[in-house]
mmCIF file of C-alpha atoms in Angstrom:
data_model
loop_
_atom_site.group_PDB
_atom_site.id
_atom_site.type_symbol
_atom_site.label_atom_id
_atom_site.label_comp_id
_atom_site.label_asym_id
_atom_site.label_seq_id
_atom_site.Cartn_x
_atom_site.Cartn_y
_atom_site.Cartn_z
ATOM 1 C CA MET A 1255 13.315 6.699 -3.252
ATOM 2 C CA THR A 1256 11.030 8.905 -1.190
ATOM 3 C CA ASP A 1257 12.019 10.121 2.252
ATOM 4 C CA PHE A 1258 10.749 8.041 5.133
ATOM 5 C CA ARG A 1259 11.358 7.152 8.756
ATOM 6 C CA PHE A 1260 11.231 3.571 10.021
ATOM 7 C CA ASP A 1261 11.406 2.224 13.583
ATOM 8 C CA TYR A 1262 12.194 -1.465 13.954
ATOM 9 C CA GLY A 1263 10.573 -1.674 17.384
ATOM 10 C CA PRO A 1264 11.611 -3.983 20.225
ATOM 11 C CA ARG A 1265 14.445 -6.460 20.303
ATOM 12 C CA VAL A 1266 13.153 -9.989 19.766
ATOM 13 C CA LEU A 1267 13.749 -13.295 21.526
ATOM 14 C CA SER A 1268 12.201 -16.240 19.691
ATOM 15 C CA GLY A 1269 11.986 -19.857 20.781
ATOM 16 C CA ALA A 1270 10.238 -22.374 22.978
ATOM 17 C CA GLY A 1271 10.327 -21.535 26.666
ATOM 18 C CA ARG A 1272 11.968 -18.134 26.206
ATOM 19 C CA SER A 1273 9.503 -16.469 28.580
ATOM 20 C CA THR A 1274 11.649 -17.784 31.430
ATOM 21 C CA SER A 1275 14.322 -15.348 30.230
ATOM 22 C CA VAL A 1276 12.377 -12.391 31.635
ATOM 23 C CA PRO A 1277 14.483 -12.119 34.840
ATOM 24 C CA ASP A 1278 17.567 -11.564 32.662
ATOM 25 C CA LEU A 1279 15.867 -8.799 30.641
ATOM 26 C CA VAL A 1280 14.604 -6.523 33.421
ATOM 27 C CA PRO A 1281 16.341 -4.681 36.279
ATOM 28 C CA GLU A 1282 16.344 -5.867 39.873
ATOM 29 C CA GLY A 1283 13.186 -5.289 41.874
ATOM 30 C CA PRO A 1284 9.498 -6.209 41.705
ATOM 31 C CA VAL A 1285 8.053 -6.896 38.233
ATOM 32 C CA LEU A 1286 4.421 -6.091 37.417
ATOM 33 C CA VAL A 1287 2.996 -8.890 35.241
ATOM 34 C CA VAL A 1288 -0.098 -7.671 33.388
ATOM 35 C CA THR A 1289 -2.334 -10.477 32.094
ATOM 36 C CA ASP A 1290 -5.930 -11.758 32.240
ATOM 37 C CA THR A 1291 -7.697 -14.485 34.157
ATOM 38 C CA GLY A 1292 -8.128 -16.690 31.094
ATOM 39 C CA VAL A 1293 -4.422 -16.799 30.314
ATOM 40 C CA ARG A 1294 -3.607 -17.152 34.005
ATOM 41 C CA GLY A 1295 -6.030 -20.051 34.352
ATOM 42 C CA LEU A 1296 -4.435 -21.928 31.451
ATOM 43 C CA GLY A 1297 -1.105 -21.856 33.258
ATOM 44 C CA LEU A 1298 0.709 -20.315 30.301
ATOM 45 C CA ALA A 1299 2.510 -17.807 32.496
ATOM 46 C CA ASP A 1300 3.485 -20.318 35.172
ATOM 47 C CA PRO A 1301 7.056 -20.984 33.928
ATOM 48 C CA MET A 1302 7.768 -17.263 33.696
ATOM 49 C CA LEU A 1303 6.246 -16.588 37.112
ATOM 50 C CA ALA A 1304 8.309 -19.414 38.587
ATOM 51 C CA ALA A 1305 11.445 -17.874 37.083
ATOM 52 C CA LEU A 1306 10.574 -14.492 38.609
ATOM 53 C CA ALA A 1307 9.712 -16.138 41.950
ATOM 54 C CA ASP A 1308 8.829 -13.594 44.638
ATOM 55 C CA ARG A 1309 9.650 -10.690 42.316
ATOM 56 C CA ALA A 1310 6.360 -11.142 40.405
ATOM 57 C CA VAL A 1311 3.438 -8.833 41.164
ATOM 58 C CA VAL A 1312 0.498 -10.172 39.136
ATOM 59 C CA PHE A 1313 -2.325 -7.991 37.847
ATOM 60 C CA ASP A 1314 -4.727 -10.310 36.016
ATOM 61 C CA ALA A 1315 -7.887 -8.195 35.825
ATOM 62 C CA VAL A 1316 -7.508 -7.119 32.175
ATOM 63 C CA GLU A 1317 -10.726 -7.604 30.213
ATOM 64 C CA PRO A 1318 -11.314 -7.743 26.428
ATOM 65 C CA ASP A 1319 -11.419 -4.205 25.014
ATOM 66 C CA PRO A 1320 -9.717 -3.006 28.211
ATOM 67 C CA SER A 1321 -10.980 0.134 29.863
ATOM 68 C CA ALA A 1322 -9.054 3.164 30.976
ATOM 69 C CA ALA A 1323 -10.166 2.316 34.517
ATOM 70 C CA THR A 1324 -8.453 -1.064 34.274
ATOM 71 C CA ALA A 1325 -5.214 0.552 33.134
ATOM 72 C CA LEU A 1326 -5.347 2.967 36.054
ATOM 73 C CA ALA A 1327 -6.038 0.104 38.475
ATOM 74 C CA ALA A 1328 -2.929 -1.656 37.174
ATOM 75 C CA VAL A 1329 -0.925 1.551 37.619
ATOM 76 C CA ALA A 1330 -2.108 1.742 41.225
ATOM 77 C CA ALA A 1331 -1.115 -1.885 41.841
ATOM 78 C CA GLY A 1332 2.317 -1.309 40.357
ATOM 79 C CA ARG A 1333 2.885 1.895 42.277
ATOM 80 C CA GLU A 1334 1.858 0.292 45.576
ATOM 81 C CA ALA A 1335 4.295 -2.581 45.007
ATOM 82 C CA GLY A 1336 7.122 -0.274 43.931
ATOM 83 C CA VAL A 1337 7.684 -2.185 40.683
ATOM 84 C CA THR A 1338 10.737 -1.413 38.583
ATOM 85 C CA SER A 1339 9.580 -3.027 35.339
ATOM 86 C CA VAL A 1340 6.469 -4.301 33.547
ATOM 87 C CA VAL A 1341 5.660 -7.476 31.575
ATOM 88 C CA GLY A 1342 2.599 -7.772 29.335
ATOM 89 C CA PHE A 1343 1.610 -11.431 28.901
ATOM 90 C CA GLY A 1344 -1.361 -12.481 26.759
ATOM 91 C CA GLY A 1345 -3.268 -11.151 23.793
ATOM 92 C CA GLY A 1346 -3.512 -7.586 22.610
ATOM 93 C CA SER A 1347 -5.508 -6.405 25.618
ATOM 94 C CA PRO A 1348 -2.932 -7.242 28.335
ATOM 95 C CA MET A 1349 -0.080 -6.035 26.145
ATOM 96 C CA ASP A 1350 -1.804 -2.715 25.406
ATOM 97 C CA VAL A 1351 -2.506 -2.185 29.106
ATOM 98 C CA ALA A 1352 1.096 -3.078 29.974
ATOM 99 C CA LYS A 1353 2.406 -0.416 27.596
ATOM 100 C CA VAL A 1354 0.224 2.255 29.136
ATOM 101 C CA VAL A 1355 1.071 1.167 32.678
ATOM 102 C CA ALA A 1356 4.829 1.110 32.050
ATOM 103 C CA TYR A 1357 4.608 4.591 30.552
ATOM 104 C CA LEU A 1358 2.434 6.108 33.287
ATOM 105 C CA LEU A 1359 4.535 4.595 36.077
ATOM 106 C CA GLY A 1360 7.756 5.836 34.504
ATOM 107 C CA SER A 1361 6.627 9.273 33.371
ATOM 108 C CA GLY A 1362 4.099 10.291 35.997
ATOM 109 C CA ASP A 1363 1.886 11.704 33.214
ATOM 110 C CA ASP A 1364 -1.901 11.715 33.391
ATOM 111 C CA LEU A 1365 -3.672 9.209 31.152
ATOM 112 C CA ASP A 1366 -6.064 11.782 29.703
ATOM 113 C CA ALA A 1367 -3.108 13.846 28.486
ATOM 114 C CA ILE A 1368 -1.578 11.161 26.250
ATOM 115 C CA TYR A 1369 -4.429 10.046 23.972
ATOM 116 C CA GLY A 1370 -3.702 10.690 20.306
ATOM 117 C CA VAL A 1371 -0.467 10.693 18.332
ATOM 118 C CA ASP A 1372 2.884 11.618 19.922
ATOM 119 C CA GLN A 1373 1.355 13.091 23.079
ATOM 120 C CA ALA A 1374 3.364 10.740 25.322
ATOM 121 C CA LYS A 1375 6.884 12.168 25.397
ATOM 122 C CA GLY A 1376 8.241 11.048 28.772
ATOM 123 C CA ALA A 1377 10.122 7.986 29.993
ATOM 124 C CA ARG A 1378 8.627 4.619 30.893
ATOM 125 C CA LEU A 1379 9.692 1.667 33.010
ATOM 126 C CA PRO A 1380 11.504 -1.230 31.292
ATOM 127 C CA LEU A 1381 8.921 -3.270 29.354
ATOM 128 C CA VAL A 1382 8.763 -6.833 28.017
ATOM 129 C CA LEU A 1383 5.810 -8.068 25.918
ATOM 130 C CA ILE A 1384 4.938 -11.739 25.377
ATOM 131 C CA PRO A 1385 2.056 -12.545 22.989
ATOM 132 C CA THR A 1386 -0.070 -15.653 23.457
ATOM 133 C CA THR A 1387 -2.068 -15.100 20.259
ATOM 134 C CA ALA A 1388 -0.870 -14.698 16.681
ATOM 135 C CA GLY A 1389 -2.766 -11.683 15.506
ATOM 136 C CA THR A 1390 -2.636 -8.327 17.254
ATOM 137 C CA GLY A 1391 1.076 -7.700 16.758
ATOM 138 C CA SER A 1392 0.818 -5.451 19.817
ATOM 139 C CA GLU A 1393 4.227 -6.597 21.036
ATOM 140 C CA ALA A 1394 5.748 -4.891 17.972
ATOM 141 C CA THR A 1395 3.956 -1.536 18.062
ATOM 142 C CA PRO A 1396 3.973 1.756 19.999
ATOM 143 C CA ILE A 1397 0.160 1.708 20.037
ATOM 144 C CA ALA A 1398 -2.307 1.039 22.847
ATOM 145 C CA ILE A 1399 -6.090 1.078 22.548
ATOM 146 C CA LEU A 1400 -8.316 1.676 25.574
ATOM 147 C CA THR A 1401 -12.096 1.846 25.917
ATOM 148 C CA VAL A 1402 -13.293 5.149 27.341
ATOM 149 C CA GLY A 1403 -16.771 6.009 28.555
ATOM 150 C CA GLY A 1404 -18.001 2.471 28.171
ATOM 151 C CA ALA A 1405 -17.865 2.184 24.382
ATOM 152 C CA GLU A 1406 -15.473 4.585 22.609
ATOM 153 C CA LYS A 1407 -12.040 3.232 21.729
ATOM 154 C CA LYS A 1408 -9.228 5.758 21.994
ATOM 155 C CA GLY A 1409 -5.660 5.224 20.881
ATOM 156 C CA ILE A 1410 -2.317 6.207 22.322
ATOM 157 C CA VAL A 1411 0.397 6.237 19.654
ATOM 158 C CA ALA A 1412 3.877 7.288 20.734
ATOM 159 C CA ARG A 1413 7.390 5.919 20.404
ATOM 160 C CA PRO A 1414 7.949 5.603 24.184
ATOM 161 C CA LEU A 1415 5.370 2.789 24.109
ATOM 162 C CA TYR A 1416 7.704 0.514 22.145
ATOM 163 C CA ALA A 1417 8.777 -2.377 24.368
ATOM 164 C CA ASP A 1418 12.417 -3.137 25.100
ATOM 165 C CA TRP A 1419 11.884 -6.818 24.295
ATOM 166 C CA ALA A 1420 9.290 -8.967 22.550
ATOM 167 C CA ILE A 1421 9.405 -12.692 23.297
ATOM 168 C CA LEU A 1422 7.940 -14.944 20.593
ATOM 169 C CA ASP A 1423 7.179 -18.448 21.856
ATOM 170 C CA ALA A 1424 4.833 -20.269 19.478
ATOM 171 C CA ALA A 1425 4.127 -22.965 22.077
ATOM 172 C CA LEU A 1426 2.152 -20.394 24.057
ATOM 173 C CA THR A 1427 -0.366 -20.280 21.175
ATOM 174 C CA PHE A 1428 -0.941 -24.053 20.865
ATOM 175 C CA GLY A 1429 -4.083 -24.052 22.997
ATOM 176 C CA LEU A 1430 -5.918 -21.274 21.157
ATOM 177 C CA PRO A 1431 -9.456 -22.279 20.122
ATOM 178 C CA ARG A 1432 -10.191 -22.383 16.405
ATOM 179 C CA GLY A 1433 -12.328 -19.237 16.507
ATOM 180 C CA VAL A 1434 -9.636 -17.191 18.236
ATOM 181 C CA THR A 1435 -6.937 -18.570 15.933
ATOM 182 C CA ALA A 1436 -8.972 -17.562 12.890
ATOM 183 C CA ALA A 1437 -9.997 -14.127 14.146
ATOM 184 C CA THR A 1438 -6.536 -13.119 15.345
ATOM 185 C CA GLY A 1439 -4.933 -14.517 12.193
ATOM 186 C CA ILE A 1440 -7.218 -12.467 9.973
ATOM 187 C CA ASP A 1441 -6.519 -9.445 12.174
ATOM 188 C CA ALA A 1442 -2.833 -9.858 11.383
ATOM 189 C CA MET A 1443 -3.599 -10.201 7.672
ATOM 190 C CA VAL A 1444 -5.577 -6.950 7.821
ATOM 191 C CA HIS A 1445 -2.568 -5.289 9.468
ATOM 192 C CA ALA A 1446 -0.381 -6.392 6.561
ATOM 193 C CA ILE A 1447 -2.878 -5.353 3.879
ATOM 194 C CA GLU A 1448 -3.639 -1.957 5.384
ATOM 195 C CA ALA A 1449 0.043 -1.219 6.003
ATOM 196 C CA PHE A 1450 0.784 -1.990 2.342
ATOM 197 C CA THR A 1451 -2.078 0.178 1.059
ATOM 198 C CA THR A 1452 -2.079 3.024 3.598
ATOM 199 C CA LYS A 1453 -2.413 6.546 2.230
ATOM 200 C CA ARG A 1454 0.099 7.996 4.683
ATOM 201 C CA LEU A 1455 3.647 6.932 5.609
ATOM 202 C CA LYS A 1456 3.801 3.968 3.211
ATOM 203 C CA ASN A 1457 7.473 3.006 2.827
ATOM 204 C CA PRO A 1458 9.635 0.261 1.264
ATOM 205 C CA LEU A 1459 10.522 -1.452 4.544
ATOM 206 C CA SER A 1460 6.929 -1.738 5.716
ATOM 207 C CA ASP A 1461 5.984 -2.961 2.240
ATOM 208 C CA ALA A 1462 8.548 -5.763 2.399
ATOM 209 C CA LEU A 1463 7.494 -6.812 5.889
ATOM 210 C CA ALA A 1464 3.793 -6.644 5.012
ATOM 211 C CA LYS A 1465 4.275 -8.928 2.013
ATOM 212 C CA GLU A 1466 6.266 -11.473 3.989
ATOM 213 C CA ALA A 1467 3.732 -11.331 6.813
ATOM 214 C CA LEU A 1468 0.872 -11.952 4.390
ATOM 215 C CA ARG A 1469 2.760 -14.872 2.857
ATOM 216 C CA LEU A 1470 3.346 -16.521 6.229
ATOM 217 C CA LEU A 1471 -0.179 -15.917 7.458
ATOM 218 C CA GLY A 1472 -2.002 -16.886 4.284
ATOM 219 C CA ALA A 1473 -0.056 -20.114 3.890
ATOM 220 C CA ASN A 1474 -0.580 -21.244 7.483
ATOM 221 C CA ILE A 1475 -3.870 -19.958 8.894
ATOM 222 C CA ARG A 1476 -5.910 -22.942 7.693
ATOM 223 C CA ARG A 1477 -3.316 -25.382 9.072
ATOM 224 C CA ALA A 1478 -3.241 -23.583 12.410
ATOM 225 C CA CYS A 1479 -7.034 -23.776 12.649
ATOM 226 C CA ASP A 1480 -7.216 -27.449 11.622
ATOM 227 C CA ASP A 1481 -4.269 -28.639 13.726
ATOM 228 C CA PRO A 1482 -3.820 -26.265 16.678
ATOM 229 C CA ALA A 1483 -0.643 -28.001 17.866
ATOM 230 C CA ASP A 1484 1.174 -27.890 14.505
ATOM 231 C CA PRO A 1485 4.448 -26.200 15.548
ATOM 232 C CA GLY A 1486 5.346 -25.122 12.014
ATOM 233 C CA ALA A 1487 1.998 -23.455 11.400
ATOM 234 C CA ARG A 1488 1.903 -21.844 14.834
ATOM 235 C CA GLY A 1489 5.430 -20.529 14.502
ATOM 236 C CA ALA A 1490 4.727 -19.078 11.066
ATOM 237 C CA MET A 1491 1.561 -17.395 12.319
ATOM 238 C CA LEU A 1492 3.338 -15.832 15.296
ATOM 239 C CA LEU A 1493 6.190 -14.535 13.155
ATOM 240 C CA GLY A 1494 3.774 -13.288 10.498
ATOM 241 C CA SER A 1495 1.775 -11.450 13.132
ATOM 242 C CA HIS A 1496 4.920 -9.828 14.504
ATOM 243 C CA LEU A 1497 6.160 -8.726 11.073
ATOM 244 C CA ALA A 1498 2.742 -7.271 10.282
ATOM 245 C CA GLY A 1499 2.920 -5.416 13.590
ATOM 246 C CA VAL A 1500 6.276 -3.882 12.696
ATOM 247 C CA ALA A 1501 4.866 -2.935 9.289
ATOM 248 C CA PHE A 1502 1.756 -1.152 10.561
ATOM 249 C CA ALA A 1503 3.639 0.493 13.410
ATOM 250 C CA ASN A 1504 5.331 2.486 10.659
ATOM 251 C CA ALA A 1505 2.672 2.525 7.909
ATOM 252 C CA PRO A 1506 -0.597 2.908 9.830
ATOM 253 C CA VAL A 1507 -3.825 0.959 9.413
ATOM 254 C CA ALA A 1508 -6.938 2.595 8.055
ATOM 255 C CA GLY A 1509 -10.622 2.138 7.243
ATOM 256 C CA VAL A 1510 -11.077 -1.511 8.179
ATOM 257 C CA HIS A 1511 -9.886 -0.831 11.708
ATOM 258 C CA ALA A 1512 -11.845 2.430 11.947
ATOM 259 C CA LEU A 1513 -15.094 0.605 11.195
ATOM 260 C CA ALA A 1514 -14.148 -2.396 13.331
ATOM 261 C CA TYR A 1515 -13.604 -0.454 16.554
ATOM 262 C CA PRO A 1516 -17.279 0.465 17.162
ATOM 263 C CA LEU A 1517 -18.213 -3.211 16.805
ATOM 264 C CA GLY A 1518 -15.843 -4.054 19.638
ATOM 265 C CA GLY A 1519 -16.814 -1.101 21.783
ATOM 266 C CA HIS A 1520 -20.596 -1.507 21.509
ATOM 267 C CA PHE A 1521 -21.108 -5.201 20.758
ATOM 268 C CA HIS A 1522 -17.966 -6.671 22.379
ATOM 269 C CA VAL A 1523 -17.031 -8.449 19.166
ATOM 270 C CA LEU A 1524 -13.461 -9.783 19.180
ATOM 271 C CA HIS A 1525 -11.267 -7.237 17.426
ATOM 272 C CA GLY A 1526 -10.025 -9.703 14.821
ATOM 273 C CA LEU A 1527 -13.573 -10.791 14.021
ATOM 274 C CA SER A 1528 -14.652 -7.153 13.720
ATOM 275 C CA ASN A 1529 -11.908 -6.644 11.149
ATOM 276 C CA ALA A 1530 -12.886 -9.807 9.265
ATOM 277 C CA LEU A 1531 -16.524 -8.681 9.075
ATOM 278 C CA MET A 1532 -15.665 -5.289 7.575
ATOM 279 C CA LEU A 1533 -12.648 -6.293 5.458
ATOM 280 C CA PRO A 1534 -14.308 -7.265 2.126
ATOM 281 C CA HIS A 1535 -16.594 -4.238 2.153
ATOM 282 C CA VAL A 1536 -13.840 -1.716 2.844
ATOM 283 C CA LEU A 1537 -11.629 -3.372 0.212
ATOM 284 C CA GLY A 1538 -14.439 -2.961 -2.303
ATOM 285 C CA HIS A 1539 -14.864 0.688 -1.325
ATOM 286 C CA ASN A 1540 -11.130 1.283 -1.827
ATOM 287 C CA MET A 1541 -10.851 -0.596 -5.108
ATOM 288 C CA ALA A 1542 -10.751 2.482 -7.359
ATOM 289 C CA ALA A 1543 -7.694 3.900 -5.578
ATOM 290 C CA ALA A 1544 -5.955 0.762 -4.323
ATOM 291 C CA LEU A 1545 -6.468 -1.634 -7.254
ATOM 292 C CA PRO A 1546 -2.772 -1.775 -8.284
ATOM 293 C CA LEU A 1547 -1.712 -2.470 -4.699
ATOM 294 C CA TYR A 1548 -4.358 -5.135 -4.191
ATOM 295 C CA ALA A 1549 -3.216 -6.710 -7.442
ATOM 296 C CA ASP A 1550 0.360 -6.799 -6.121
ATOM 297 C CA LEU A 1551 -0.775 -8.681 -3.004
ATOM 298 C CA ALA A 1552 -3.164 -11.138 -4.651
ATOM 299 C CA PRO A 1553 -0.636 -13.733 -5.910
ATOM 300 C CA ILE A 1554 0.798 -13.991 -2.391
ATOM 301 C CA LEU A 1555 -2.465 -15.618 -1.300
ATOM 302 C CA ASP A 1556 -3.255 -17.447 -4.552
ATOM 303 C CA SER A 1557 -0.449 -18.134 -7.027
ATOM 304 C CA SER A 1558 -2.967 -18.865 -9.793
ATOM 305 C CA LEU A 1559 -3.793 -15.153 -9.867
ATOM 306 C CA ALA A 1560 -0.286 -14.231 -11.065
ATOM 307 C CA SER A 1561 -1.137 -14.675 -14.736
ATOM 308 C CA LEU A 1562 -4.351 -12.638 -14.667
ATOM 309 C CA GLY A 1563 -4.931 -8.980 -15.454
ATOM 310 C CA ARG A 1564 -4.630 -6.383 -12.741
ATOM 311 C CA GLN A 1565 -8.355 -5.931 -12.167
ATOM 312 C CA ALA A 1566 -8.906 -9.682 -11.934
ATOM 313 C CA GLN A 1567 -5.985 -9.953 -9.509
ATOM 314 C CA ALA A 1568 -7.378 -7.247 -7.251
ATOM 315 C CA GLN A 1569 -10.800 -8.879 -7.186
ATOM 316 C CA GLY A 1570 -9.082 -12.202 -6.616
ATOM 317 C CA LEU A 1571 -7.529 -10.821 -3.412
ATOM 318 C CA VAL A 1572 -10.976 -10.062 -2.017
ATOM 319 C CA GLU A 1573 -12.206 -13.529 -2.968
ATOM 320 C CA ALA A 1574 -9.135 -15.264 -1.537
ATOM 321 C CA LEU A 1575 -9.618 -13.505 1.796
ATOM 322 C CA ALA A 1576 -13.318 -14.426 1.840
ATOM 323 C CA ALA A 1577 -12.389 -18.062 1.173
ATOM 324 C CA ILE A 1578 -9.919 -18.079 4.060
ATOM 325 C CA ALA A 1579 -12.528 -16.644 6.423
ATOM 326 C CA ALA A 1580 -15.117 -19.204 5.299
ATOM 327 C CA ASP A 1581 -12.715 -22.145 5.562
ATOM 328 C CA CYS A 1582 -11.730 -21.089 9.077
ATOM 329 C CA GLY A 1583 -15.342 -20.742 10.194
ATOM 330 C CA VAL A 1584 -15.394 -16.980 10.677
ATOM 331 C CA PRO A 1585 -18.898 -15.409 10.623
ATOM 332 C CA SER A 1586 -19.482 -13.261 7.567
ATOM 333 C CA ARG A 1587 -22.401 -10.980 8.527
ATOM 334 C CA LEU A 1588 -22.880 -8.359 11.219
ATOM 335 C CA ARG A 1589 -26.223 -9.909 12.111
ATOM 336 C CA ASP A 1590 -24.280 -13.004 13.193
ATOM 337 C CA VAL A 1591 -22.804 -10.969 16.068
ATOM 338 C CA GLY A 1592 -26.002 -9.224 17.154
ATOM 339 C CA VAL A 1593 -25.985 -6.074 15.026
ATOM 340 C CA LYS A 1594 -29.395 -4.900 13.759
ATOM 341 C CA ALA A 1595 -30.436 -2.414 11.087
ATOM 342 C CA ALA A 1596 -31.404 0.022 13.825
ATOM 343 C CA ASP A 1597 -27.768 0.108 14.948
ATOM 344 C CA LEU A 1598 -26.277 1.283 11.653
ATOM 345 C CA ASP A 1599 -26.616 5.039 12.211
ATOM 346 C CA MET A 1600 -24.985 4.749 15.624
ATOM 347 C CA LEU A 1601 -22.126 2.635 14.263
ATOM 348 C CA ALA A 1602 -21.479 5.059 11.416
ATOM 349 C CA SER A 1603 -21.430 8.006 13.820
ATOM 350 C CA GLU A 1604 -19.022 6.159 16.134
ATOM 351 C CA ALA A 1605 -16.719 5.269 13.231
ATOM 352 C CA MET A 1606 -16.364 8.958 12.407
ATOM 353 C CA LYS A 1607 -14.564 9.411 15.748
ATOM 354 C CA GLN A 1608 -11.671 7.325 14.374
ATOM 355 C CA GLN A 1609 -10.148 10.116 12.280
ATOM 356 C CA ARG A 1610 -6.674 8.984 13.382
ATOM 357 C CA LEU A 1611 -7.279 5.911 11.193
ATOM 358 C CA LEU A 1612 -9.647 7.244 8.532
ATOM 359 C CA ILE A 1613 -7.064 9.738 7.265
ATOM 360 C CA ASN A 1614 -4.911 6.761 6.227
ATOM 361 C CA ASN A 1615 -7.557 5.130 4.031
ATOM 362 C CA PRO A 1616 -6.923 5.057 0.258
ATOM 363 C CA CYS A 1617 -10.440 6.424 -0.371
ATOM 364 C CA GLU A 1618 -12.302 8.868 1.848
ATOM 365 C CA ILE A 1619 -14.878 7.316 4.184
ATOM 366 C CA GLY A 1620 -17.512 9.812 5.267
ATOM 367 C CA LEU A 1621 -20.569 9.289 7.432
ATOM 368 C CA ALA A 1622 -22.764 8.130 4.544
ATOM 369 C CA ASP A 1623 -20.003 5.818 3.299
ATOM 370 C CA ALA A 1624 -19.610 4.240 6.726
ATOM 371 C CA ARG A 1625 -23.347 3.598 7.027
ATOM 372 C CA ARG A 1626 -23.416 2.068 3.546
ATOM 373 C CA LEU A 1627 -20.501 -0.231 4.385
ATOM 374 C CA TYR A 1628 -22.114 -1.360 7.639
ATOM 375 C CA ALA A 1629 -25.362 -1.974 5.760
ATOM 376 C CA ALA A 1630 -23.523 -4.059 3.170
ATOM 377 C CA ALA A 1631 -21.992 -6.122 5.967
ATOM 378 C CA LEU A 1632 -25.288 -6.616 7.785
#
C-alpha cells in the first residue's frame, strides 16, 4: 500500500429536521447564517432560524458564483454583530462563502493572502454547513471558490476550512427543480469520477467512497428528477453527494472542473451544468491514460458492461453518463448556454489559469487541447 493522508472532514448529523439542532452545535452568542434570497424565500431555513431565535444574524445576499466582495460584505456583517459562529445554509455558493467568512472572522487574515493551497493556516470560528442541494459536496470539503475581478474563479484550499458539523437533511432538497437536481447530481458524479481517476493524491479510501458515491448517484438521479419528493431517491443523492465530497477533498478534481469554471465565470452557467457539458469531452481526452480506471467504474452505472472487455467498458462509461444527462434533460452543447465560436480562444485562455486543477488530470491539457475540447463541446 502506498503512503497517503486522508481527512474525514466534518462530523455528520443526518435526518429529517436536524437543522434545528444548530443551537446545540455552536457556542453561545450571535450566529451568522449565510444563505441566499432564493433559499430564504422558500422558507427552508425557517425552522433553524426559529430554533436560533434572536441569536440569528442573517446574511442572505450570496449570489451564484459568489464574488470576493460578497464574502467581504458577509465578514463585515458578522464582525459588526459580534458573531461567535457561522452557519452556511444552501447550495455550494452560500456554503463556500460561509467557510471563508468563518475563517476570516476567526483568523483576522486578509482574503487576498489565502487564495491557493494551504495558504490559510490560522483559526476560524465554529462552523456548521447545511446543504439544500445534492451535488456540490461543499459541506464535506476544505475548499471555497470565489469569483474575482468579475469572471475569474479562484480557489481557497486549506484544512481550517473544514466545518465542525455537516447536517444532511434530504427533506431540504425536495423542492429542487428538475434542472437543478440534474445539474447538481451530475456535478457530484463528476466529483466521484475525477477523485477516482486523479493523477495526484489518489488513495484507497477516496476510491472506496467515490465508488459508493457513484453507485448511489447513478441509481437515483433519474428517480430524483422524475419524482422530486421521493425520500429514498433524495436521501441517496444527498449521501452520495457528501461521500463524493469527502473523496475529492482528499483526491482532487481535475480537467472537467478546470474547463467548467470559465463557463460559470463568463457565462453564468450553473456549475453542475458546466461540468456536464465538458464531461464527455474531457473523458475522451483522458481515455489513453485513464482507460483501466474508467473500465472499473463503468459497471457501477450499467451492470451489463461487467462482461465486456476493458476498452468497451471504458467507452460504456462515457455513454452511460451521456444517457443519464439526456434522460434528465441536461443540455449537451455549449451553444445551448450562449457560447459562440468566437468565445473559444478566451475560454481556453481562462482555463489555463486553473493550474491547481489541471495538474491533477490524467492527461495533460494545454492551451490547444482546451480550445479543441471547447470546440468539440460547442
